[in-house]
Coordinates of C-alpha atoms and ligand atoms in Angstrom, one line a residue:
M268 CA 81.2 127.8 115.6
L269 CA 80.8 127.5 119.4
V270 CA 83.0 124.9 120.9
N271 CA 81.5 123.2 124.0
P272 CA 83.6 123.8 127.2
A273 CA 84.4 120.1 127.7
K274 CA 85.8 119.9 124.1
R275 CA 87.7 123.1 124.6
I276 CA 89.4 121.5 127.7
Y277 CA 90.3 118.3 125.9
L278 CA 91.6 120.2 122.8
A279 CA 93.8 122.3 125.0
L280 CA 95.0 119.2 126.9
E281 CA 95.8 117.6 123.5
S282 CA 97.7 120.6 122.3
W283 CA 99.7 120.7 125.5
F284 CA 100.5 117.0 125.3
N285 CA 101.5 117.5 121.6
L286 CA 104.3 119.7 122.8
S287 CA 105.8 116.9 124.9
F288 CA 105.0 113.8 122.9
G289 CA 104.5 115.0 119.3
T290 CA 101.3 114.2 117.4
Q291 CA 102.4 110.6 116.7
W292 CA 102.9 109.5 120.3
N293 CA 100.5 111.7 122.1
P294 CA 98.7 109.3 124.5
L295 CA 95.5 111.3 124.3
Y296 CA 95.1 110.2 120.6
H297 CA 95.5 106.6 121.6
L298 CA 93.5 106.2 124.8
G299 CA 91.5 103.1 123.7
T300 CA 94.6 101.3 122.3
L301 CA 96.6 102.3 125.3
S302 CA 94.0 100.8 127.6
F303 CA 94.3 97.5 125.6
F304 CA 98.0 97.6 125.9
L305 CA 97.8 98.1 129.7
F306 CA 95.4 95.1 129.8
W307 CA 98.1 93.0 128.2
V308 CA 100.7 94.2 130.7
I309 CA 98.2 93.3 133.5
L310 CA 97.5 89.9 132.0
I311 CA 101.1 88.9 131.4
T312 CA 102.3 90.1 134.9
G313 CA 99.2 88.5 136.4
I314 CA 100.1 85.1 134.9
Y315 CA 103.6 85.4 136.1
L316 CA 102.5 86.3 139.6
F317 CA 100.2 83.3 139.7
I318 CA 103.1 80.9 139.9
P319 CA 104.7 82.0 143.2
Y320 CA 101.4 83.2 144.7
Q321 CA 99.7 81.0 147.3
G322 CA 95.9 81.2 147.1
S323 CA 94.9 80.5 150.7
L324 CA 94.1 82.6 153.7
D325 CA 97.2 81.5 155.5
G326 CA 99.6 81.6 152.5
A327 CA 98.5 84.6 150.4
H328 CA 100.1 87.5 152.4
A329 CA 103.3 85.6 153.2
S330 CA 103.8 84.6 149.5
L331 CA 103.4 88.2 148.4
E332 CA 105.9 89.3 151.0
Y333 CA 108.3 86.8 149.6
I334 CA 107.6 88.0 146.1
T335 CA 108.1 91.7 147.2
Y336 CA 111.3 91.3 149.3
D337 CA 113.0 88.1 148.3
Q338 CA 112.3 88.3 144.6
R339 CA 112.4 92.1 144.4
Y340 CA 113.9 92.4 140.9
T341 CA 111.8 89.6 139.3
S342 CA 108.4 88.8 140.7
G343 CA 108.6 92.0 142.8
V344 CA 108.8 94.1 139.7
M345 CA 106.1 92.1 138.1
R346 CA 103.8 92.7 141.1
S347 CA 104.5 96.5 140.9
L348 CA 103.9 96.5 137.2
H349 CA 100.7 94.7 137.7
R350 CA 99.5 97.3 140.2
Y351 CA 100.7 100.4 138.4
A352 CA 99.3 99.2 135.0
S353 CA 96.0 98.6 136.8
D354 CA 96.0 102.1 138.1
A355 CA 97.1 103.5 134.8
V356 CA 94.3 101.8 132.9
V357 CA 91.7 103.5 135.1
I358 CA 93.2 106.9 134.1
T359 CA 93.3 106.0 130.4
I360 CA 89.7 104.7 130.5
L361 CA 88.4 107.8 132.3
L362 CA 90.3 110.1 129.8
H363 CA 89.0 108.0 126.9
M364 CA 85.5 108.3 128.2
F365 CA 85.9 112.1 128.7
K366 CA 87.3 112.5 125.3
E367 CA 84.5 110.5 123.5
F368 CA 82.0 112.5 125.5
A369 CA 83.6 115.9 124.9
S370 CA 83.9 115.3 121.2
G371 CA 80.3 114.0 120.9
R372 CA 81.3 110.6 119.5
Y373 CA 78.8 108.8 121.7
R374 CA 75.4 109.9 120.4
G375 CA 73.0 109.2 117.5
S376 CA 73.9 105.9 115.9
R377 CA 77.1 105.8 117.9
W378 CA 75.4 105.1 121.2
F379 CA 76.4 101.5 121.3
S380 CA 80.1 101.9 122.1
W381 CA 79.2 104.3 124.9
V382 CA 76.5 102.1 126.4
T383 CA 78.7 99.0 126.3
G384 CA 81.7 101.1 127.6
V385 CA 80.1 102.0 130.9
P386 CA 79.8 98.3 132.2
N387 CA 83.4 97.8 131.0
L388 CA 84.5 100.5 133.5
W389 CA 82.6 98.7 136.3
V390 CA 84.1 95.3 135.3
V391 CA 87.6 96.9 135.5
I392 CA 86.9 98.5 138.9
T393 CA 85.5 95.2 140.4
L394 CA 88.5 93.4 139.0
G395 CA 90.7 95.7 140.9
I396 CA 88.7 95.3 144.1
S397 CA 88.9 91.5 143.9
G398 CA 92.7 91.9 143.3
Y399 CA 93.2 93.8 146.5
W400 CA 91.2 91.2 148.3
L401 CA 93.7 88.5 147.2
V402 CA 96.6 90.2 149.2
W403 CA 94.8 89.3 152.4
D404 CA 96.3 92.2 154.3
E405 CA 94.6 95.0 156.3
M406 CA 93.5 96.7 153.2
A407 CA 92.0 93.4 151.9
Q408 CA 90.2 93.1 155.3
Y409 CA 88.9 96.6 155.0
V410 CA 87.7 95.8 151.4
A411 CA 86.2 92.5 152.5
I412 CA 84.2 94.1 155.3
G413 CA 83.1 97.1 153.1
S414 CA 82.1 94.7 150.3
A415 CA 80.1 92.6 152.8
H416 CA 78.3 95.7 154.0
L417 CA 77.5 96.6 150.4
L418 CA 76.3 93.0 149.6
D419 CA 74.2 92.9 152.8
A420 CA 72.4 96.0 151.6
L421 CA 71.1 94.0 148.6
P422 CA 68.3 91.4 149.1
L423 CA 70.5 88.6 147.8
F424 CA 71.8 86.6 150.8
P425 CA 69.7 85.1 153.6
S426 CA 72.3 85.9 156.4
T427 CA 74.6 88.9 156.8
M428 CA 78.0 88.5 155.3
A429 CA 79.6 91.4 157.2
R430 CA 79.1 89.6 160.5
N431 CA 81.0 86.6 159.2
F432 CA 84.1 88.6 158.5
V433 CA 84.1 90.4 161.8
A434 CA 83.7 87.1 163.7
G435 CA 86.6 85.7 161.9
E436 CA 84.7 83.2 159.8
M437 CA 86.2 84.0 156.5
T438 CA 86.8 80.6 154.9
D439 CA 89.4 79.4 152.4
R440 CA 86.4 78.3 150.2
F441 CA 85.2 81.9 150.0
F442 CA 88.7 83.1 149.3
I443 CA 89.1 80.6 146.5
L444 CA 85.8 82.0 145.0
I445 CA 87.3 85.5 145.0
E446 CA 90.5 84.1 143.4
F447 CA 88.4 82.3 140.7
L448 CA 86.6 85.6 140.0
H449 CA 89.8 87.6 139.8
L450 CA 91.8 85.1 137.8
L451 CA 89.1 83.8 135.4
G452 CA 85.6 85.1 135.8
Q453 CA 86.1 88.8 135.6
P454 CA 88.9 88.7 132.9
L455 CA 86.7 86.6 130.7
L456 CA 83.7 88.9 131.3
L457 CA 86.0 91.9 130.5
G458 CA 87.2 90.2 127.3
F459 CA 83.6 89.6 126.2
M460 CA 82.6 93.2 127.1
L461 CA 85.5 94.7 125.2
W462 CA 84.6 92.6 122.1
L463 CA 81.0 94.0 122.4
H464 CA 82.3 97.5 122.9
V465 CA 84.0 97.7 119.5
K466 CA 81.5 95.4 117.7
H467 CA 79.9 98.3 115.8
L468 CA 83.2 99.6 114.6
S469 CA 85.3 98.3 111.7
N470 CA 89.1 98.1 111.3
V471 CA 89.6 98.5 115.1
D472 CA 93.2 98.8 116.0
I473 CA 94.0 97.6 119.5
N474 CA 97.7 98.3 119.5
P475 CA 99.1 101.7 120.3
P476 CA 102.1 103.0 118.2
R477 CA 105.2 101.1 119.2
G478 CA 107.0 104.1 120.6
L479 CA 104.1 105.0 122.9
A480 CA 103.8 101.3 124.1
I481 CA 107.6 101.2 124.8
G482 CA 107.5 104.6 126.5
T483 CA 104.6 103.5 128.7
L484 CA 106.3 100.3 129.7
I485 CA 109.5 102.1 130.6
A486 CA 107.6 104.6 132.7
L487 CA 105.8 101.8 134.5
L488 CA 109.1 100.0 135.1
A489 CA 110.7 103.1 136.4
L490 CA 107.9 103.6 138.8
S491 CA 108.0 100.0 139.9
L492 CA 111.7 100.2 140.7
A493 CA 111.4 103.6 142.4
K494 CA 108.3 102.8 144.5
P495 CA 107.6 99.0 144.6
A496 CA 104.1 98.0 145.4
L497 CA 103.8 96.8 149.0
S498 CA 101.2 95.1 151.2
H499 CA 99.8 96.3 154.5
A500 CA 100.2 94.2 157.6
P501 CA 98.5 90.7 157.4
A502 CA 94.7 90.7 157.8
D503 CA 93.6 90.1 161.4
L504 CA 89.8 89.7 161.7
S505 CA 89.9 90.1 165.4
A506 CA 91.0 93.7 165.1
V507 CA 89.8 96.7 163.1
P508 CA 92.4 97.9 160.6
Q509 CA 93.7 101.4 161.6
V510 CA 95.7 103.2 158.9
I511 CA 94.9 102.2 155.3
N512 CA 96.6 103.7 152.3
L513 CA 93.7 103.4 149.9
D514 CA 94.1 103.0 146.2
W515 CA 91.6 105.7 145.2
F516 CA 91.4 104.5 141.6
Y517 CA 89.6 101.3 142.7
L518 CA 88.5 101.7 146.3
N519 CA 87.0 105.2 146.3
V520 CA 83.4 104.1 147.3
Y521 CA 84.5 102.4 150.5
P522 CA 85.2 105.5 152.6
L523 CA 81.6 106.5 151.9
L524 CA 80.5 103.6 154.0
D525 CA 81.8 105.5 157.1
V526 CA 79.1 108.1 156.6
W527 CA 76.4 106.4 154.5
S528 CA 74.6 103.1 154.7
G529 CA 75.3 100.4 152.1
G530 CA 71.9 101.2 150.5
Q531 CA 72.8 104.8 150.1
V532 CA 76.1 104.0 148.4
W533 CA 74.3 101.7 146.0
I534 CA 71.7 104.4 145.2
L535 CA 74.6 106.7 144.4
T536 CA 76.5 104.2 142.3
I537 CA 73.4 103.0 140.4
S538 CA 72.3 106.6 139.7
I539 CA 75.7 107.5 138.3
T540 CA 75.6 104.4 136.1
W541 CA 72.2 105.2 134.8
I542 CA 73.0 108.8 134.1
L543 CA 76.1 107.7 132.2
M544 CA 74.2 105.0 130.3
L545 CA 71.5 107.5 129.3
L546 CA 73.8 110.3 128.3
P547 CA 73.6 109.5 124.5
W548 CA 69.9 110.4 124.7
L549 CA 70.2 113.5 126.9
P550 CA 69.1 115.0 124.6
P551 CA 68.8 112.6 121.6
K552 CA 70.8 113.4 118.5
K553 CA 69.7 112.9 114.9
D554 CA 72.6 112.0 112.6
G555 CA 71.0 113.3 109.5
P556 CA 69.9 111.3 106.4
K557 CA 71.8 108.0 106.0
A558 CA 73.8 106.8 103.0
V559 CA 71.6 105.5 100.1
V560 CA 72.6 102.9 97.6
D561 CA 71.6 103.3 94.0
L562 CA 72.0 99.9 92.4
A563 CA 71.9 101.3 88.9
H564 CA 75.3 102.8 89.6
C565 CA 76.7 100.1 91.9
N566 CA 78.9 97.3 90.6
G567 CA 79.4 95.6 94.0
C568 CA 83.1 96.5 94.1
E569 CA 82.9 96.6 98.0
L570 CA 85.2 99.6 98.4
C571 CA 82.5 101.4 100.4
F572 CA 82.2 98.2 102.6
D573 CA 85.9 98.3 103.2
D574 CA 86.0 102.0 104.1
C575 CA 82.9 102.3 106.3
P576 CA 84.2 103.1 109.8
F577 CA 81.0 101.9 111.5
D578 CA 80.4 98.5 110.0
A579 CA 77.2 99.9 108.5
I580 CA 77.6 98.4 105.0
S581 CA 77.2 94.7 104.2
V582 CA 77.6 92.9 100.9
Q583 CA 75.0 90.5 99.6
A584 CA 74.1 88.6 96.4
R585 CA 72.8 90.8 93.6
T586 CA 69.0 91.3 93.7
D587 CA 68.4 93.4 90.6
G588 CA 69.4 91.0 87.9
A589 CA 72.4 93.1 86.8
K590 CA 75.4 91.3 85.5
F591 CA 77.4 91.8 88.8
D592 CA 77.6 89.2 91.5
K593 CA 77.2 91.5 94.5
E594 CA 75.6 94.6 95.8
V595 CA 75.9 96.6 99.0
V596 CA 73.3 97.3 101.6
V597 CA 73.4 100.1 104.2
N598 CA 72.2 99.5 107.8
P599 CA 70.7 102.9 108.6
D600 CA 70.8 102.2 112.4
Q601 CA 74.6 101.9 112.3
C602 CA 75.3 104.5 109.6
A603 CA 76.7 107.7 111.2
A604 CA 76.1 109.7 108.0
C605 CA 79.7 110.6 107.5
G606 CA 79.7 110.2 103.7
I607 CA 83.0 108.4 103.6
C608 CA 81.4 105.7 101.5
A609 CA 80.4 108.2 98.8
A610 CA 84.1 109.1 98.2
S611 CA 84.9 105.3 98.0
C612 CA 82.5 104.7 95.2
P613 CA 84.3 104.7 91.8
S614 CA 81.1 106.2 90.3
S615 CA 81.6 109.4 92.3
N616 CA 83.6 110.8 89.4
P617 CA 82.7 114.3 88.5
F618 CA 84.1 113.9 85.0
R619 CA 81.2 111.5 84.3
S620 CA 77.9 112.8 82.9
R621 CA 79.1 116.4 82.8
R622 CA 75.7 117.9 81.9
E623 CA 73.3 115.7 83.7
T624 CA 73.0 115.1 87.4
L625 CA 75.9 113.0 88.6
K626 CA 74.6 109.7 90.1
T627 CA 76.8 107.5 92.2
G628 CA 76.5 103.9 93.6
I629 CA 76.2 105.2 97.2
D630 CA 75.5 108.8 98.2
M631 CA 74.4 111.1 101.0
P632 CA 71.0 112.7 100.4
Q633 CA 72.0 115.9 102.3
L634 CA 75.1 116.5 100.3
P635 CA 75.3 114.3 97.1
V636 CA 78.4 114.2 95.1
D637 CA 76.5 116.1 92.3
K638 CA 75.9 119.0 94.8
M639 CA 79.6 118.9 95.8
R640 CA 80.5 119.2 92.1
S641 CA 78.1 122.2 91.5
E642 CA 79.3 123.9 94.7
T643 CA 82.9 123.4 93.5
R644 CA 82.0 125.1 90.1
Q645 CA 80.2 127.9 91.8
A646 CA 83.0 128.5 94.3
I647 CA 85.6 128.6 91.6
A648 CA 83.5 131.1 89.6
T649 CA 83.6 133.6 92.5
L650 CA 87.4 133.3 93.0
Q651 CA 89.7 136.1 91.9
G652 CA 93.4 136.7 91.8
D653 CA 96.4 134.7 90.9
T654 CA 96.2 132.0 93.6
K655 CA 92.7 130.8 93.7
I656 CA 92.4 128.3 96.5
L657 CA 89.5 126.0 97.2
I658 CA 89.3 124.5 100.7
Y659 CA 87.2 121.5 101.4
G660 CA 86.6 121.3 105.1
C661 CA 85.3 118.7 107.5
G662 CA 82.1 119.8 109.3
H663 CA 83.7 118.8 112.6
G664 CA 87.0 120.6 112.1
I665 CA 87.8 124.3 111.3
N666 CA 84.9 126.2 109.7
V667 CA 86.5 126.8 106.4
N668 CA 83.8 129.2 105.4
R669 CA 85.4 131.6 107.8
L670 CA 88.5 131.6 105.6
D671 CA 86.6 133.0 102.6
S672 CA 88.3 135.9 100.9
G673 CA 88.7 137.1 97.3
E674 CA 91.2 134.3 96.6
T675 CA 90.0 131.6 98.9
R676 CA 86.6 129.8 99.1
G677 CA 85.6 127.1 101.6
I678 CA 83.2 124.3 101.0
R679 CA 82.0 122.4 104.1
L680 CA 81.6 118.6 103.9
L681 CA 80.1 116.2 106.4
C682 CA 83.7 114.7 106.7
S683 CA 86.8 115.3 104.8
G684 CA 86.7 111.6 103.9
M685 CA 83.6 112.1 101.7
L686 CA 85.7 114.0 99.2
P687 CA 86.3 111.9 96.0
P688 CA 89.9 112.4 94.8
T689 CA 88.6 113.0 91.3
L690 CA 86.7 116.0 92.5
V691 CA 90.0 117.6 93.5
E692 CA 91.3 116.8 90.1
Y693 CA 88.1 118.3 88.7
A694 CA 88.6 121.6 90.7
L695 CA 92.2 122.0 89.5
K696 CA 91.1 121.4 85.9
N697 CA 88.3 123.9 86.2
G698 CA 90.2 126.9 87.4
A699 CA 91.4 126.4 91.0
D700 CA 95.2 127.0 91.4
G701 CA 95.3 125.0 94.6
V702 CA 93.1 122.8 96.7
M703 CA 93.4 122.3 100.5
V704 CA 91.6 119.6 102.3
S705 CA 91.0 120.4 106.0
G706 CA 90.1 117.4 108.2
C707 CA 90.0 117.0 111.9
R708 CA 93.2 117.0 114.0
H709 CA 95.8 114.4 113.0
N710 CA 94.9 111.1 114.7
D711 CA 91.6 112.6 116.0
C712 CA 89.1 112.2 113.2
F713 CA 85.5 112.6 114.3
Y714 CA 84.4 109.8 112.0
R715 CA 87.5 107.7 112.7
F716 CA 88.9 107.3 109.2
G717 CA 88.1 110.5 107.3
N718 CA 91.7 111.8 107.7
R719 CA 93.4 108.4 107.2
W720 CA 91.5 107.3 104.1
T721 CA 91.9 110.8 102.5
K722 CA 95.6 110.8 103.0
L723 CA 96.0 107.2 101.7
R724 CA 93.8 107.9 98.7
F725 CA 95.7 111.1 97.8
E726 CA 99.0 109.3 98.2
G727 CA 97.8 106.6 95.8
K728 CA 97.8 103.9 98.5
R729 CA 94.1 103.3 98.8
N730 CA 91.4 103.1 96.2
P731 CA 90.0 105.2 94.7
I732 CA 93.3 107.0 94.3
L733 CA 94.2 110.5 93.2
R734 CA 95.6 109.9 89.7
K735 CA 99.3 110.3 89.2
R736 CA 98.9 112.8 86.4
V737 CA 97.3 115.4 88.8
E738 CA 99.8 118.0 90.0
H739 CA 100.1 116.8 93.6
E740 CA 102.1 120.0 94.6
R741 CA 98.9 122.0 94.2
I742 CA 97.1 119.9 96.9
R743 CA 97.5 120.2 100.7
I744 CA 96.0 118.1 103.4
H745 CA 95.6 119.8 106.7
G746 CA 94.2 118.7 110.1
G747 CA 92.9 120.9 112.7
A748 CA 90.2 121.4 115.3
E749 CA 87.8 124.3 115.6
T750 CA 90.3 126.1 117.9
D751 CA 93.2 125.7 115.4
R752 CA 92.3 128.6 113.1
K753 CA 95.7 130.3 113.5
E754 CA 97.5 127.1 112.3
I755 CA 95.4 126.7 109.2
E756 CA 95.9 130.4 108.3
E757 CA 99.7 129.9 108.5
H758 CA 99.4 126.8 106.3
L759 CA 97.3 128.7 103.9
N760 CA 99.9 131.5 103.6
A761 CA 102.7 129.0 103.0
F762 CA 100.6 127.2 100.4
R763 CA 99.8 130.5 98.7
A764 CA 103.5 131.3 98.5
E765 CA 104.1 127.8 97.0
L766 CA 101.4 128.3 94.5
I767 CA 102.9 131.6 93.4
R768 CA 106.2 129.8 92.8
L769 CA 104.4 127.0 90.9
N770 CA 102.5 129.5 88.7
Q771 CA 105.7 131.4 87.9
A772 CA 107.5 128.1 87.0
A773 CA 104.5 127.1 84.8
E774 CA 104.5 130.5 83.1
S775 CA 108.2 130.5 82.3
A776 CA 107.9 126.9 81.1
E777 CA 105.1 128.0 78.8
L778 CA 107.1 131.0 77.6
S779 CA 110.2 128.9 76.8
G780 CA 107.9 126.4 75.0
D781 CA 106.5 129.3 72.9
N782 CA 110.0 130.6 72.1
H783 CA 111.0 127.2 70.8
Ligands
HEM1043 C1 87.4 99.3 129.4 C2 88.3 99.8 128.7 C3 88.1 100.4 127.3 C4 88.8 100.1 126.2 C5 90.0 99.2 126.2 C6 88.2 100.8 125.1 C7 88.7 100.7 123.9 C8 88.2 101.4 122.8 C9 88.6 101.3 121.4 C10 89.9 100.5 121.0 C11 87.8 102.0 120.6 C12 87.9 102.2 119.1 C13 88.6 103.5 118.8 C14 88.7 103.7 117.4 O1 89.2 102.8 116.7 O2 88.2 104.7 116.8 C15 86.8 102.6 121.5 C16 85.8 103.4 121.1 C17 84.9 104.0 121.9 N1 84.8 103.9 123.3 FE1 86.0 102.7 124.4 N2 87.2 101.5 125.6 C18 87.0 101.3 126.9 C19 86.1 101.8 127.7 C20 85.2 102.8 127.4 C21 84.3 103.5 128.2 C22 84.2 103.3 129.7 C23 83.5 104.3 127.5 C24 82.4 105.2 127.9 C25 81.5 105.0 128.7 C26 83.9 104.1 126.1 C27 83.4 104.8 125.0 C28 83.8 104.6 123.7 C29 83.2 105.3 122.6 C30 82.0 106.3 122.7 C31 83.9 105.0 121.5 C32 83.8 105.5 120.1 C33 82.8 104.9 119.2 C34 82.8 105.7 117.9 O3 83.8 106.2 117.4 O4 81.6 105.7 117.4 N3 84.9 103.2 126.1 N4 87.1 102.2 122.8

């Protein structure tokens, strides 16, 4: 399978970070939650700073100088943390965006998180801009004049704002308006936009692993102590600021105003926004047939509702007169066609209706559980040798068909999470010596919960579980991306060696049983 260049870059970055952080704390696996964590740091330090800060044109700069120099190890550190966490969040958001784009998790039914993500980025940037304004130093003056030029280019205000700043007519009232925006208006808007951003997802985790959160905080603290955040000289509207150390994370559009008009800068910004917003449809993607409910086999147990990563399943009162209280309904617009629900359904049990078509309560038309069962039987029939291994592979991970050999056969699924645990039991009962399940990279599941639910089901911690009586040693769960073929081959060799050992142990147990 061809891997697109953007994905190749991020997979290589991830592998590289894995070497330093391990798979558990690799920040590239937790970019969304890390952004949330940084917002908490920004919020808490911001509230702390609000106490000594004086929100007036005359008092702002002096109060920040006091915070920075007189309160260096308390409020000063808080100020630096506030600034560096704000810079860090732009990095994590941009990486998060790049990752979702590179892995294709923004198209088809999943357009919503992408489209609501773009305004989130702009809210964060404008929040940073209003923050720099509040310092009321030379940089704030530069930002104020640049912003006024930008606003003047819009047909919003009757008189020009820029002239006001140059003439020294910046008023406390206007300053308080910016303060209100930064302290309340923009944070509330961001909170609402973030809620919207994850609205079509279920079981959203907003906390990164504890180790990663602590490590991030220590890194920010170290930076704050080594290089405290400082102000420029106080704003002086009668002079033009000379040397400004720009924060490029937030203020990158302002230097453009030296060469372009405000209107041209708007055209550029709005064009970038539109291109970003339209990306999910450039070109449009079809997810494939969506999950279908068959009420004749649904008892309304709600397991599929609990497992759906995209909030595409709802529960309602029974409509078919059956003895059960509830039934499930699929919203096809939100269904990403991963098939995770099919594995959740207790009816997806291949030991049922052995001769007839296997019907389940919820299934994928393009790969029904019945087809998975017949593919399993066919694959086992072609296997030879002493260690027959069947590999069920996620369609977004390693192409397991490439691992086919006399003793190994791959079956590709839509997602590893669509594999009912009972089908693995079925494969082992019907001639396979071992079964490997190959999902996406650990912590990096294309359909969010394929890896996680599979692991929990196989460990007996999430329904439907893999029964205890199944020989768990004959099952391996592996995670890998398209580029990780070498790793899976190594795992496969180790698994084969283990199966040989298990087969020999079983044979000798059988022999000793016969002798008795
Ligand atoms: C402003 C800060 C942002 C935060 C805190 C944030 C946070 C999150 C979180 C927590 C998730 C859920 C991840 C999961 O559980 O699988 C998520 C998903 C996602 N985000 Fe963001 N995000 C932000 C900005 C953005 C931006 C700017 C974009 C792109 C324009 C974006 C695009 C996406 C996409 C496409 C998904 C995945 C949806 C899916 O799996 O179908 N996010 N985000």
